[in-house]
Short mmCIF file of C-alpha atoms in Angstrom, two decimals:
data_model
loop_
_atom_site.label_atom_id
_atom_site.label_comp_id
_atom_site.label_asym_id
_atom_site.label_seq_id
_atom_site.Cartn_x
_atom_site.Cartn_y
_atom_site.Cartn_z
CA MET P 1 0.00 0.00 0.00
CA VAL P 2 1.38 3.39 -0.96
CA MET P 3 0.61 6.33 1.30
CA LYS P 4 -0.18 9.53 -0.52
CA ASN P 5 1.49 12.79 0.32
CA TYR P 6 -0.80 14.53 2.78
CA LYS P 7 -0.72 18.29 3.35
CA ARG P 8 -2.49 20.25 6.05
CA THR P 9 -5.15 22.78 5.16
CA LEU P 10 -4.97 26.30 6.56
CA LEU P 11 -7.62 25.41 9.16
CA GLN P 12 -5.66 22.32 10.25
CA LYS P 13 -2.50 24.41 10.61
CA LEU P 14 -4.40 26.89 12.77
CA ARG P 15 -5.78 24.09 14.98
CA LEU P 16 -2.28 22.71 15.43
CA LEU P 17 -0.97 26.13 16.36
CA LEU P 18 -3.77 26.83 18.85
CA PHE P 19 -4.49 23.41 20.33
CA HIS P 20 -1.28 21.42 19.67
CA LYS P 21 -3.20 18.58 18.07
CA ASP P 22 -1.77 17.22 14.84
CA GLU P 23 -4.57 15.49 12.96
CA ARG P 24 -2.20 13.68 10.59
CA VAL P 25 -1.15 11.27 13.31
CA THR P 26 -4.48 9.43 13.25
CA GLN P 27 -4.81 9.15 9.48
CA GLY P 28 -3.48 6.56 7.08
CA ALA P 29 -2.71 2.88 7.28
CA VAL P 30 -1.48 1.44 10.55
CA TYR P 31 2.05 0.06 10.40
CA SER P 32 1.61 -3.31 12.07
CA GLU P 33 4.73 -5.18 11.00
CA VAL P 34 6.71 -6.32 14.02
CA ARG P 35 10.43 -6.55 13.47
CA ARG P 36 13.09 -8.13 15.60
CA PHE P 37 14.22 -5.74 18.37
CA ASP P 38 11.17 -3.46 18.11
CA PHE P 39 10.79 -1.75 21.47
CA SER P 40 7.20 -1.55 22.59
CA SER P 41 5.26 -1.78 25.81
CA TYR P 42 2.78 -4.00 23.98
CA TYR P 43 5.19 -6.93 23.83
CA PRO P 44 6.70 -8.96 26.67
CA LEU P 45 10.00 -7.62 27.98
CA GLU P 46 11.72 -10.90 27.09
CA ASN P 47 11.14 -10.18 23.39
CA TYR P 48 13.62 -7.31 23.32
CA VAL P 49 15.67 -7.26 26.53
CA GLN P 50 18.35 -9.89 26.83
CA LYS P 51 20.79 -10.60 29.65
CA VAL P 52 24.39 -9.94 28.77
CA GLY P 53 27.31 -10.97 30.95
CA VAL P 54 29.82 -8.47 32.30
CA PRO P 55 33.06 -8.37 30.29
CA GLN P 56 36.09 -9.87 32.03
CA GLU P 57 38.53 -7.00 31.45
CA ASN P 58 38.50 -3.22 31.16
CA VAL P 59 35.38 -2.91 33.32
CA TYR P 60 34.98 0.33 35.26
CA ASP P 61 32.47 0.12 38.11
CA ILE P 62 31.18 3.58 39.01
CA ARG P 63 31.27 2.58 42.70
CA SER P 64 35.07 2.34 42.40
CA PHE P 65 35.06 6.00 41.40
CA GLY P 66 33.02 7.15 44.40
CA ALA P 67 29.41 6.57 43.38
CA VAL P 68 27.18 5.59 46.30
CA PRO P 69 23.88 3.81 45.65
CA GLU P 70 20.60 4.60 47.39
CA ASN P 71 21.69 8.13 48.41
CA GLU P 72 19.43 10.75 46.83
CA ASP P 73 21.46 13.59 48.35
CA LEU P 74 24.66 12.59 46.57
CA ASP P 75 25.18 13.51 42.92
CA CYS P 76 27.14 10.63 41.38
CA ALA P 77 27.77 12.42 38.08
CA HIS P 78 31.44 13.00 38.93
CA ALA P 79 31.99 9.27 39.52
CA ILE P 80 30.09 8.26 36.39
CA ASN P 81 32.00 10.77 34.25
CA ALA P 82 35.31 9.58 35.74
CA ALA P 83 34.43 5.96 34.90
CA ILE P 84 33.48 7.01 31.36
CA ASP P 85 36.81 8.82 30.96
CA ALA P 86 38.73 5.77 32.20
CA ALA P 87 36.82 3.43 29.90
CA GLU P 88 37.48 5.74 26.97
CA GLN P 89 41.23 5.31 27.44
CA THR P 90 41.07 1.51 27.10
CA GLY P 91 37.92 0.94 25.10
CA GLY P 92 36.40 -0.50 28.26
CA THR P 93 32.92 -0.81 29.67
CA VAL P 94 31.28 1.33 32.35
CA LEU P 95 29.43 -0.83 34.86
CA ILE P 96 26.42 0.62 36.69
CA ARG P 97 24.88 -1.89 39.06
CA GLY P 98 24.30 -2.43 42.73
CA GLY P 99 21.42 -0.04 43.32
CA LYS P 100 19.93 3.26 42.25
CA PHE P 101 22.26 6.19 41.68
CA THR P 102 21.33 9.87 41.59
CA SER P 103 23.12 11.81 38.87
CA GLY P 104 23.23 15.15 37.16
CA ALA P 105 24.70 15.65 33.68
CA VAL P 106 26.72 12.76 32.26
CA TYR P 107 28.97 13.36 29.26
CA LEU P 108 29.57 10.60 26.73
#
């Protein structure tokens, strides 16, 4: 099925501007093909999330850089960024596990 090029009318543009409702979203054929690794809340988590083991070398645990889990008052961004910088030097992996960490800006 080929979808035709659809353009908004002046009235539709005005509605979008005033009410933030884009009418084009609800028109046309529904894309229902499911592909491998599609992320959707409609499918079981097991369909697209797979367990992966931790690499054996060049692993940088953010806790080793000062991150503390379960402490909402502590910003762990410095520890996460330090682990990222260390991993960048060796092509390593940053490991974040062992709880919930509060963080500000993280730079990749």
